[in-house]
C-alpha atoms as one frame of an Amber mdcrd trajectory, in Angstrom:
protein
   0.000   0.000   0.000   1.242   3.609  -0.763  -0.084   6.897   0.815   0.517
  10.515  -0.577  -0.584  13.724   0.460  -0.210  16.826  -2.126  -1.562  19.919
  -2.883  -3.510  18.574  -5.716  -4.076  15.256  -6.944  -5.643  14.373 -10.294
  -7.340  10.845 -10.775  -9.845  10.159 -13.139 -10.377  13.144 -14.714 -11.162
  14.869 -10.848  -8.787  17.240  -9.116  -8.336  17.257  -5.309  -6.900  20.010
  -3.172  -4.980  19.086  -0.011  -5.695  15.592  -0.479  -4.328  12.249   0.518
  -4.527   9.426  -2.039  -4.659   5.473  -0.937  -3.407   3.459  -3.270  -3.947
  -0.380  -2.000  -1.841  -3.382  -3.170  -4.819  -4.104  -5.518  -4.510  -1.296
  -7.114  -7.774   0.457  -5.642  -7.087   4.159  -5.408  -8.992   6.189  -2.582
  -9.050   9.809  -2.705  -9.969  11.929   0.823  -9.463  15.410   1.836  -6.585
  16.130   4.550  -7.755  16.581   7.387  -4.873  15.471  10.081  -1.545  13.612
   9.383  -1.700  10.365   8.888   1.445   7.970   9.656   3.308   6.363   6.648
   2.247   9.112   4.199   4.758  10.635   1.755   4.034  14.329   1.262   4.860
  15.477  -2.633   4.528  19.512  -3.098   2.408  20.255  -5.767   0.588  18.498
  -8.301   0.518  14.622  -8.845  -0.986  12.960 -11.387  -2.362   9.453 -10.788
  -2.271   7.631 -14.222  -3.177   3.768 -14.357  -0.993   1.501 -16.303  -0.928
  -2.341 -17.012  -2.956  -2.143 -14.201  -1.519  -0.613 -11.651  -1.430   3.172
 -10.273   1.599   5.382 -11.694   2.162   8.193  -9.833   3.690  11.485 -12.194
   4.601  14.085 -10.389   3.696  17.421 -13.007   5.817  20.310 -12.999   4.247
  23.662 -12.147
């Protein structure tokens, strides 16, 4: 399982401010808004684009 907070994530054609994105070991992504810090979570400043591929969850992190 990964964790990352960042200032915006885009998944599915959805953007997400100050969110922190779950992606599970089956490749199930779940999005939720930050609300406290959360143990295990890698923050990445900016955006981050989460792009599946051969099914599983790439994570791009887009310049500014």
């Amino acid at each position: 399982m990964k964790r990352i907070l960042a200032h915006k994530i885009i998944y599915a054609d959805k953007e997400y401010h100050m969110a922190v994105a779950t992606i599970t070991d089956s490749g199930e992504v779940i999005i939720e808004a930050f609300e406290k810090e959360i143990p295990a979570t890698v923050f990445i400043s900016g955006t981050v684009l989460l792009q599946p591929v051969d099914g599983r969850i790439e994570i791009i992190n887009l310049p500014i």
